[in-house]
Short mmCIF file of C-alpha atoms and ligand atoms in Angstrom, two decimals:
data_model
loop_
_atom_site.label_atom_id
_atom_site.label_comp_id
_atom_site.label_asym_id
_atom_site.label_seq_id
_atom_site.Cartn_x
_atom_site.Cartn_y
_atom_site.Cartn_z
CA UNK A 23 103.07 -12.25 -68.18
CA UNK A 24 101.27 -8.87 -68.00
CA UNK A 25 97.87 -9.07 -68.93
CA UNK A 26 97.85 -13.00 -69.94
CA UNK A 27 95.05 -15.49 -69.18
CA UNK A 28 96.14 -18.55 -67.86
CA UNK A 29 93.83 -21.69 -66.61
CA UNK A 30 95.70 -23.69 -63.99
CA UNK A 31 94.15 -27.24 -63.37
CA UNK A 32 94.89 -29.05 -60.33
CA UNK A 33 94.86 -32.52 -59.85
CA UNK A 34 94.57 -34.76 -56.74
CA UNK A 35 98.34 -35.30 -55.97
CA UNK A 36 100.45 -34.70 -52.73
CA UNK A 37 102.38 -31.57 -54.90
CA UNK A 38 98.93 -29.98 -55.10
CA UNK A 39 99.78 -27.64 -52.30
CA UNK A 40 102.60 -26.45 -54.49
CA UNK A 41 100.19 -25.21 -57.11
CA UNK A 42 99.58 -22.65 -54.41
CA UNK A 43 102.75 -20.74 -54.87
CA UNK A 44 102.25 -21.60 -58.64
CA UNK A 45 99.38 -19.45 -58.83
CA UNK A 46 100.70 -16.67 -56.56
CA UNK A 47 103.98 -16.42 -58.68
CA UNK A 48 101.73 -16.02 -61.83
CA UNK A 49 99.42 -13.25 -60.20
CA UNK A 50 102.78 -11.36 -59.11
CA UNK A 51 104.20 -11.67 -62.65
CA UNK A 52 100.85 -9.74 -63.59
CA UNK A 53 98.67 -12.90 -65.04
CA UNK A 54 95.31 -13.25 -64.47
CA UNK A 55 94.46 -16.70 -63.03
CA UNK A 56 91.57 -18.86 -63.00
CA UNK A 57 91.71 -22.42 -61.05
CA UNK A 58 90.23 -25.35 -61.83
CA UNK A 59 90.34 -28.58 -59.48
CA UNK A 60 89.45 -32.00 -59.68
CA UNK A 61 87.42 -33.20 -56.66
CA UNK A 62 90.43 -35.65 -55.55
CA UNK A 63 92.78 -32.29 -55.39
CA UNK A 64 90.39 -30.60 -52.93
CA UNK A 65 91.28 -33.44 -50.16
CA UNK A 66 95.00 -31.69 -50.60
CA UNK A 67 93.88 -28.14 -50.87
CA UNK A 68 90.92 -26.12 -50.36
CA UNK A 69 89.21 -24.09 -53.40
CA UNK A 70 89.63 -21.14 -50.96
CA UNK A 71 93.19 -20.98 -51.07
CA UNK A 72 93.06 -20.94 -54.76
CA UNK A 73 90.02 -18.32 -54.83
CA UNK A 74 92.12 -16.19 -52.26
CA UNK A 75 95.29 -16.33 -54.32
CA UNK A 76 93.59 -15.81 -57.79
CA UNK A 77 91.02 -13.59 -56.66
CA UNK A 78 88.73 -15.24 -58.93
CA UNK A 79 86.44 -18.00 -58.68
CA UNK A 80 87.64 -22.03 -58.56
CA UNK A 81 85.49 -24.67 -60.24
CA UNK A 82 85.76 -28.18 -59.23
CA UNK A 83 82.36 -29.56 -60.36
CA UNK A 84 80.83 -29.86 -63.30
CA UNK A 85 77.23 -29.27 -62.17
CA UNK A 86 77.73 -26.96 -58.68
CA UNK A 87 77.08 -23.29 -59.96
CA UNK A 88 74.09 -21.93 -61.51
CA UNK A 89 74.55 -20.31 -64.73
CA UNK A 90 77.96 -22.18 -65.35
CA UNK A 91 76.98 -24.59 -67.68
CA UNK A 92 79.06 -23.76 -70.41
CA UNK A 93 82.07 -22.84 -68.33
CA UNK A 94 83.79 -26.04 -69.50
CA UNK A 95 83.68 -24.95 -72.74
CA UNK A 96 84.31 -21.26 -72.50
CA UNK A 97 87.47 -21.69 -70.08
CA UNK A 98 89.89 -23.14 -72.61
CA UNK A 99 88.78 -21.17 -75.00
CA UNK A 100 90.24 -18.29 -77.41
CA UNK A 101 90.91 -15.71 -74.69
CA UNK A 102 92.99 -17.77 -72.88
CA UNK A 103 96.35 -17.88 -74.01
CA UNK A 104 97.35 -21.29 -71.86
CA UNK A 105 96.46 -24.09 -69.53
CA UNK A 106 98.78 -25.65 -67.63
CA UNK A 107 97.88 -28.67 -65.32
CA UNK A 108 100.00 -28.97 -62.22
CA UNK A 109 100.10 -31.16 -60.38
CA UNK A 110 99.21 -34.02 -63.09
CA UNK A 111 98.82 -37.31 -61.89
CA UNK A 112 98.95 -40.18 -64.08
CA UNK A 113 94.98 -40.25 -63.97
CA UNK A 114 94.27 -36.95 -65.87
CA UNK A 115 97.35 -37.57 -68.19
CA UNK A 116 95.36 -41.28 -69.19
CA UNK A 117 92.18 -39.34 -69.33
CA UNK A 118 93.35 -36.76 -71.71
CA UNK A 119 95.30 -39.11 -73.75
CA UNK A 120 92.28 -41.62 -74.11
CA UNK A 121 89.59 -38.56 -74.65
CA UNK A 122 87.38 -39.32 -71.37
CA UNK A 123 85.74 -36.18 -69.91
CA UNK A 124 83.82 -37.07 -67.11
CA UNK A 125 84.53 -34.15 -64.81
CA UNK A 126 84.93 -30.35 -65.37
CA UNK A 127 88.70 -30.55 -65.80
CA UNK A 128 88.98 -33.05 -68.34
CA UNK A 129 86.03 -31.95 -70.13
CA UNK A 130 87.21 -28.22 -70.31
CA UNK A 131 90.72 -29.84 -71.45
CA UNK A 132 88.67 -31.85 -74.30
CA UNK A 133 87.27 -28.63 -75.77
CA UNK A 134 90.10 -26.52 -75.21
CA UNK A 135 91.37 -24.19 -78.16
CA UNK A 136 94.26 -22.86 -76.19
CA UNK A 137 97.96 -24.42 -75.44
CA UNK A 138 98.35 -27.18 -73.15
CA UNK A 139 101.29 -27.69 -70.76
CA UNK A 140 101.12 -30.65 -68.57
CA UNK A 141 103.36 -31.04 -65.41
CA UNK A 142 103.36 -34.71 -64.14
CA UNK A 143 103.88 -35.70 -60.44
CA UNK A 144 103.28 -39.14 -59.30
CA UNK A 145 105.35 -41.62 -57.54
CA UNK A 146 108.15 -42.76 -59.87
CA UNK A 147 107.07 -46.57 -60.31
CA UNK A 148 104.01 -45.09 -61.34
CA UNK A 149 105.79 -42.71 -63.46
CA UNK A 150 107.79 -45.44 -65.29
CA UNK A 151 105.26 -47.30 -65.90
CA UNK A 152 104.63 -48.13 -69.48
CA UNK A 153 101.22 -47.42 -69.47
CA UNK A 154 101.68 -44.09 -68.23
CA UNK A 155 104.87 -43.46 -70.37
CA UNK A 156 102.51 -44.37 -73.68
CA UNK A 157 100.02 -41.63 -72.50
CA UNK A 158 102.71 -39.23 -72.47
CA UNK A 159 104.14 -39.92 -75.83
CA UNK A 160 100.80 -39.72 -77.21
CA UNK A 161 100.12 -36.25 -75.36
CA UNK A 162 103.71 -35.22 -77.10
CA UNK A 163 102.67 -36.26 -80.47
CA UNK A 164 99.54 -34.13 -80.62
CA UNK A 165 101.63 -30.86 -79.96
CA UNK A 166 100.87 -31.04 -75.92
CA UNK A 167 103.71 -29.50 -74.08
CA UNK A 168 104.98 -31.96 -71.00
CA UNK A 169 107.53 -30.92 -68.48
CA UNK A 170 109.90 -33.63 -67.15
CA UNK A 171 109.28 -34.28 -63.65
CA UNK A 172 112.08 -33.42 -61.20
CA UNK A 173 114.17 -36.18 -59.48
CA UNK A 174 114.58 -36.75 -55.72
CA UNK A 175 112.92 -38.02 -52.48
CA UNK A 176 109.00 -38.23 -52.96
CA UNK A 177 106.41 -37.86 -50.37
CA UNK A 178 106.06 -41.43 -50.49
CA UNK A 179 109.67 -41.95 -49.35
CA UNK A 180 110.77 -43.33 -52.39
CA UNK A 181 113.48 -41.79 -54.96
CA UNK A 182 113.45 -41.35 -58.53
CA UNK A 183 111.06 -39.22 -61.16
CA UNK A 184 108.05 -37.91 -60.59
CA UNK A 185 108.64 -34.52 -58.52
CA UNK A 186 106.50 -31.74 -59.41
CA UNK A 187 108.89 -29.29 -61.51
CA UNK A 188 109.40 -26.27 -59.18
CA UNK A 189 106.83 -23.48 -59.90
CA UNK A 190 109.79 -21.18 -60.81
CA UNK A 191 110.46 -23.55 -63.21
CA UNK A 192 106.95 -23.96 -64.32
CA UNK A 193 106.70 -20.29 -64.70
CA UNK A 194 109.89 -19.81 -66.64
CA UNK A 195 108.60 -22.80 -69.16
CA UNK A 196 105.17 -21.01 -69.56
CA UNK A 197 106.45 -17.51 -70.48
CA UNK A 198 108.92 -19.36 -72.85
CA UNK A 199 105.90 -20.71 -74.60
CA UNK A 200 104.21 -16.88 -74.42
CA UNK A 201 106.64 -14.88 -75.62
CA UNK A 202 106.91 -13.20 -78.83
CA UNK A 203 110.18 -15.19 -80.27
CA UNK A 204 111.47 -11.68 -81.63
CA UNK A 205 115.00 -12.73 -80.98
CA UNK A 206 114.76 -15.83 -82.35
CA UNK A 207 117.90 -16.50 -84.80
CA UNK A 208 120.06 -14.28 -82.64
CA UNK A 209 122.68 -15.49 -80.57
CA UNK A 210 123.51 -13.60 -77.59
CA UNK A 211 126.44 -13.50 -74.65
CA UNK A 212 125.51 -12.05 -71.45
CA UNK A 213 128.30 -11.91 -68.54
CA UNK A 214 127.02 -11.34 -65.00
CA UNK A 215 127.68 -11.56 -61.33
CA UNK A 216 130.83 -10.42 -59.62
CA UNK A 217 134.26 -11.73 -60.08
CA UNK A 218 136.35 -13.04 -57.15
CA UNK A 219 140.16 -12.86 -56.78
CA UNK A 220 141.74 -14.85 -54.21
CA UNK A 221 144.33 -14.05 -51.49
CA UNK A 222 144.80 -17.14 -50.00
CA UNK A 223 142.99 -20.50 -50.04
CA UNK A 224 140.06 -18.81 -47.41
CA UNK A 225 139.82 -15.03 -48.50
CA UNK A 226 139.29 -13.30 -51.52
CA UNK A 227 138.20 -9.94 -52.97
CA UNK A 228 134.73 -9.22 -54.75
CA UNK A 229 131.98 -6.88 -55.01
CA UNK A 230 128.33 -6.67 -53.55
CA UNK A 231 126.72 -7.71 -57.49
CA UNK A 232 124.21 -10.58 -56.98
CA UNK A 233 123.92 -11.03 -60.83
CA UNK A 234 120.31 -10.04 -61.26
CA UNK A 235 120.23 -7.62 -63.66
CA UNK A 236 122.67 -10.42 -66.19
CA UNK A 237 120.48 -13.15 -65.31
CA UNK A 238 117.41 -11.11 -65.91
CA UNK A 239 118.97 -10.17 -69.38
CA UNK A 240 119.75 -13.84 -70.21
CA UNK A 241 116.43 -15.25 -69.03
CA UNK A 242 114.86 -12.38 -71.46
CA UNK A 243 116.79 -12.94 -74.37
CA UNK A 244 116.13 -16.79 -74.48
CA UNK A 245 112.71 -16.48 -73.91
CA UNK A 246 112.39 -14.12 -76.69
CA UNK A 247 114.02 -16.69 -78.77
CA UNK A 248 117.68 -16.02 -78.73
CA UNK A 249 119.95 -19.04 -78.28
CA UNK A 250 121.98 -17.45 -74.94
CA UNK A 251 125.26 -18.17 -73.03
CA UNK A 252 125.74 -16.80 -69.89
CA UNK A 253 129.26 -16.47 -68.57
CA UNK A 254 128.74 -15.60 -64.45
CA UNK A 255 131.03 -15.20 -61.94
CA UNK A 256 129.57 -16.67 -58.11
CA UNK A 257 126.11 -16.26 -57.48
CA UNK A 258 123.41 -17.70 -55.68
CA UNK A 259 121.06 -17.94 -58.86
CA UNK A 260 119.70 -20.28 -60.88
CA UNK A 261 121.03 -20.42 -64.60
CA UNK A 262 117.69 -19.70 -66.48
CA UNK A 263 116.64 -22.50 -68.46
CA UNK A 264 117.43 -23.20 -71.90
CA UNK A 265 120.64 -21.03 -71.70
CA UNK A 266 123.90 -22.35 -71.83
CA UNK A 267 125.95 -21.59 -68.17
CA UNK A 268 129.88 -20.71 -68.09
CA UNK A 269 130.52 -20.83 -64.56
CA UNK A 270 133.79 -18.67 -63.90
CA UNK A 271 135.46 -17.24 -60.95
CA UNK A 272 138.58 -14.42 -61.39
CA UNK A 273 138.15 -11.97 -64.06
CA UNK A 274 141.33 -13.70 -65.77
CA UNK A 275 138.80 -16.81 -66.54
CA UNK A 276 135.99 -14.50 -67.45
CA UNK A 277 138.30 -13.16 -70.02
CA UNK A 278 139.37 -16.32 -71.39
CA UNK A 279 135.94 -17.64 -71.53
CA UNK A 280 134.82 -14.37 -73.13
CA UNK A 281 137.54 -14.17 -75.87
CA UNK A 282 137.06 -17.98 -76.55
CA UNK A 283 133.47 -17.38 -77.75
CA UNK A 284 133.11 -14.03 -78.86
CA UNK A 285 133.28 -14.41 -82.63
CA UNK A 286 129.90 -16.44 -82.55
CA UNK A 287 127.75 -13.92 -81.17
CA UNK A 288 125.31 -11.00 -82.29
CA UNK A 289 125.44 -8.97 -79.27
CA UNK A 290 127.58 -9.07 -76.28
CA UNK A 291 126.19 -7.67 -73.09
CA UNK A 292 128.60 -7.41 -70.50
CA UNK A 293 126.54 -6.80 -67.21
CA UNK A 294 129.48 -8.30 -64.92
CA UNK A 295 131.11 -6.38 -61.95
CA UNK A 296 134.46 -7.40 -62.85
CA UNK A 297 136.94 -6.60 -60.31
CA UNK A 298 139.30 -4.47 -61.62
CA UNK A 299 142.37 -5.16 -59.46
CA UNK A 300 143.64 -8.87 -58.23
CA UNK A 301 146.23 -9.95 -55.55
CA UNK A 302 149.57 -10.07 -57.14
CA UNK A 303 150.35 -13.09 -55.53
CA UNK A 304 147.79 -15.65 -53.84
CA UNK A 305 149.26 -16.99 -51.04
CA UNK A 306 149.75 -20.82 -51.32
CA UNK A 307 148.26 -21.00 -47.61
CA UNK A 308 146.28 -19.03 -45.56
CA UNK A 309 147.96 -15.43 -44.41
CA UNK A 310 148.69 -16.00 -40.76
CA UNK A 311 147.81 -13.20 -38.30
CA UNK A 312 150.86 -11.31 -37.69
CA UNK A 313 151.90 -7.31 -37.57
CA UNK A 314 148.97 -4.66 -36.71
CA UNK A 315 148.66 -3.77 -40.24
CA UNK A 316 149.25 -5.91 -43.55
CA UNK A 317 149.65 -4.54 -47.50
CA UNK A 318 148.29 -6.33 -50.14
CA UNK A 319 149.91 -5.78 -53.53
CA UNK A 320 146.97 -5.39 -56.50
CA UNK A 321 147.71 -5.89 -59.98
CA UNK A 322 145.32 -4.86 -62.79
CA UNK A 323 142.84 -7.15 -64.14
CA UNK A 324 142.46 -7.07 -67.92
CA UNK A 325 139.64 -4.59 -69.30
CA UNK A 326 137.61 -7.43 -71.21
CA UNK A 327 134.85 -4.85 -72.36
CA UNK A 328 137.73 -2.57 -73.40
CA UNK A 329 139.58 -5.53 -75.36
CA UNK A 330 135.99 -6.08 -77.20
CA UNK A 331 135.38 -2.98 -78.10
CA UNK A 332 139.27 -2.46 -79.56
CA UNK A 333 138.77 -5.53 -81.39
CA UNK A 334 135.17 -5.11 -82.75
CA UNK A 335 135.94 -4.53 -86.49
CA UNK A 336 137.09 -7.89 -86.79
CA UNK A 337 134.16 -9.35 -85.06
CA UNK A 338 131.42 -7.20 -85.59
CA UNK A 339 128.26 -7.42 -82.96
CA UNK A 340 126.53 -5.03 -80.58
CA UNK A 341 128.20 -4.50 -77.76
CA UNK A 342 126.78 -3.17 -74.50
CA UNK A 343 128.56 -2.24 -71.11
CA UNK A 344 127.06 -1.46 -68.10
CA UNK A 345 128.30 1.38 -65.91
CA UNK A 346 128.10 0.98 -62.02
CA UNK A 347 128.67 4.67 -60.96
CA UNK A 348 127.90 6.71 -57.28
CA UNK A 349 128.74 9.90 -58.76
CA UNK A 350 128.82 12.24 -61.90
CA UNK A 351 126.71 9.45 -63.56
CA UNK A 352 126.61 10.93 -67.10
CA UNK A 353 130.22 12.27 -67.82
CA UNK A 354 131.60 9.06 -66.43
CA UNK A 355 129.55 6.74 -68.76
CA UNK A 356 129.85 8.79 -71.60
CA UNK A 357 133.62 8.45 -71.15
CA UNK A 358 133.09 4.46 -70.92
CA UNK A 359 131.12 4.43 -73.82
CA UNK A 360 133.18 6.10 -76.13
CA UNK A 361 136.64 4.51 -74.87
CA UNK A 362 135.29 1.14 -74.84
CA UNK A 363 134.02 1.17 -78.17
CA UNK A 364 130.51 0.80 -77.09
CA UNK A 365 126.88 1.15 -79.15
CA UNK A 366 125.32 1.12 -75.88
CA UNK A 367 126.37 1.49 -72.00
CA UNK A 368 123.33 1.03 -69.36
CA UNK A 369 124.30 3.49 -66.32
CA UNK A 370 123.12 2.42 -62.61
CA UNK A 371 123.29 4.81 -59.60
CA UNK A 372 124.60 1.92 -57.40
CA UNK A 373 124.21 4.56 -54.69
CA UNK A 374 120.36 4.05 -54.57
CA UNK A 375 118.62 1.40 -52.22
CA UNK A 376 116.19 0.81 -54.51
CA UNK A 377 118.48 0.11 -58.00
CA UNK A 378 121.89 -1.14 -58.64
CA UNK A 379 123.41 -4.13 -56.52
CA UNK A 380 120.96 -6.51 -54.64
CA UNK A 381 118.12 -4.84 -55.53
CA UNK A 382 115.01 -6.40 -57.03
CA UNK A 383 114.16 -3.32 -58.96
CA UNK A 384 116.29 -0.83 -61.04
CA UNK A 385 115.97 2.61 -62.56
CA UNK A 386 118.62 2.95 -65.47
CA UNK A 387 119.79 5.28 -68.03
CA UNK A 388 120.46 4.27 -71.43
CA UNK A 389 123.32 6.10 -73.52
CA UNK A 390 123.70 5.14 -77.18
CA UNK A 391 126.22 5.77 -78.97
CA UNK A 392 124.57 8.57 -81.27
CA UNK A 393 124.51 10.92 -78.20
CA UNK A 394 120.57 9.30 -77.42
CA UNK A 395 119.81 9.20 -73.96
CA UNK A 396 116.90 7.23 -72.26
CA UNK A 397 115.95 7.05 -68.63
CA UNK A 398 113.58 4.11 -67.66
CA UNK A 399 111.45 4.65 -64.43
CA UNK A 400 111.75 2.62 -61.49
CA UNK A 401 111.03 -1.31 -63.12
CA UNK A 402 111.92 -4.80 -61.77
CA UNK A 403 115.05 -5.95 -63.38
CA UNK A 404 113.05 -8.49 -65.60
CA UNK A 405 111.18 -5.35 -66.62
CA UNK A 406 114.56 -3.48 -67.56
CA UNK A 407 115.86 -6.36 -69.15
CA UNK A 408 112.79 -6.18 -71.74
CA UNK A 409 113.31 -2.80 -72.16
CA UNK A 410 117.34 -2.82 -72.65
CA UNK A 411 116.61 -5.64 -75.41
CA UNK A 412 113.62 -3.77 -77.11
CA UNK A 413 116.57 -1.04 -77.79
CA UNK A 414 118.88 -3.59 -79.03
CA UNK A 415 116.84 -5.18 -81.35
CA UNK A 416 115.66 -1.52 -82.75
CA UNK A 417 119.76 -0.77 -83.04
CA UNK A 418 119.92 -3.89 -84.98
CA UNK A 419 117.02 -2.51 -87.02
CA UNK A 420 118.25 0.26 -87.64
CA UNK A 421 121.65 -1.27 -88.45
CA UNK A 422 122.68 1.81 -85.89
CA UNK A 423 125.17 -0.96 -84.36
CA UNK A 424 128.44 -0.09 -85.56
CA UNK A 425 129.88 -2.67 -87.48
CA UNK A 426 126.69 -4.66 -87.16
N1 LIG B 5 134.58 -4.33 -67.44
C1 LIG B 5 135.31 -5.31 -67.85
N2 LIG B 5 136.48 -5.47 -67.39
C2 LIG B 5 137.05 -4.82 -66.42
C3 LIG B 5 136.30 -3.97 -65.82
C4 LIG B 5 135.03 -3.73 -66.28
O1 LIG B 5 134.80 -6.00 -69.01
N3 LIG B 5 138.29 -5.27 -66.07
C5 LIG B 5 133.20 -4.14 -67.96
C6 LIG B 5 131.90 -4.09 -66.97
O2 LIG B 5 131.23 -5.30 -67.30
C7 LIG B 5 131.24 -3.30 -67.37
C8 LIG B 5 132.10 -2.25 -68.02
O3 LIG B 5 133.45 -2.39 -68.07
O4 LIG B 5 130.34 -3.61 -68.37
C9 LIG B 5 132.13 -0.96 -66.86
O5 LIG B 5 132.43 -1.42 -65.40
P1 LIG B 5 132.60 -0.26 -64.36
O6 LIG B 5 133.12 -1.34 -62.85
O7 LIG B 5 131.58 0.55 -64.31
O8 LIG B 5 133.49 0.59 -64.67
P2 LIG B 5 135.23 0.19 -65.17
O9 LIG B 5 135.94 0.32 -66.38
O10 LIG B 5 135.89 -0.65 -64.10
O11 LIG B 5 135.66 1.67 -64.21
P3 LIG B 5 135.81 2.47 -62.91
O12 LIG B 5 135.99 1.52 -62.22
O13 LIG B 5 136.94 3.25 -62.85
O14 LIG B 5 134.60 3.04 -62.58
#
């Protein structure tokens, strides 16, 4: 989103308060945001809220500012990357559909050349009203992007469709619309998160992986146009929009899921932190407290990545591993790159607090099969994901990926 220019139109519905979070998320991701409000929206949230969050003046009236007479033309023009109306009431949808321009927002939209994303939010009976549905259909036919509203309890205590999509989902949808589609036509498999290995019905062995890096990779690949499958151990993260999710728990389940699908992918990225060992036997019942010490017998799990590398000739793809290390980073990672027959390995120093497990930032070392090494600065995991994808794209273009 860095440097993207976004205009957010806020109309008069209770979900207008959620637009404040939407503006905050866009600004956080590096976008320049300007907000246009309808007069009705100012009953719900004040312009000052949006001015403070966006750092830019808010327009809510057509004729209230000196020298602003052509703003309604300028705001939606060429230098704007995207206009988003969130929340969009039945009224603004009807106005756009029927070419009515009677306030700043509707006039600006009528003159706009930038793409438009509409996020409806209203009472569910209003939403399913045939007039509203007709208007939505007309907008779609004209190439306007419309997000499906969420389902659930609405502010008016009814249930049904009509909730404003979550701000994070609107940002994700917008980033899909804005991204360069340089991975279009490619299929990418990402594994993410920890695996859990049950000891008994209430206990298990796992590790500190949160899945953030793998999910960031899946999200970035999808945003850049790839068809993405995400095989993930248990995490608290949402599957990115448009990504096919395959949830697993144990290393053996992950192995099965990967091997069942592997042949259809151009790129496989194994960001999951797979448990190397599992209890040899899972107790059928909760193990009761008894002696002062207890010994667990562990057996080795299959090494999924090593198996993918071993059979890469039969299933050509670019194969990427991650290495979680606390010492001898370079030496250990080079050994994994070679022994698992990888095209690239991404090394995390998991002893740092600002990188690796749990952190939102990461600083990685990328080692390539031709011996090149590249260090990234400390970046957000989303930025690291894009950097890794840039390098994978270059590997494909140079045909340096072995077997690809
Ligand atoms: N990996 C895997 N299956 C395993 C263990 C690891 O597919 N049973 C993959 C991970 O997804 C990662 C890479 O291998 O991409 C390296 O994982 P890591 O835990 O750093 O290394 P290990 O090979 O398990 O070696 P060690 O734990 O001894 O460092």
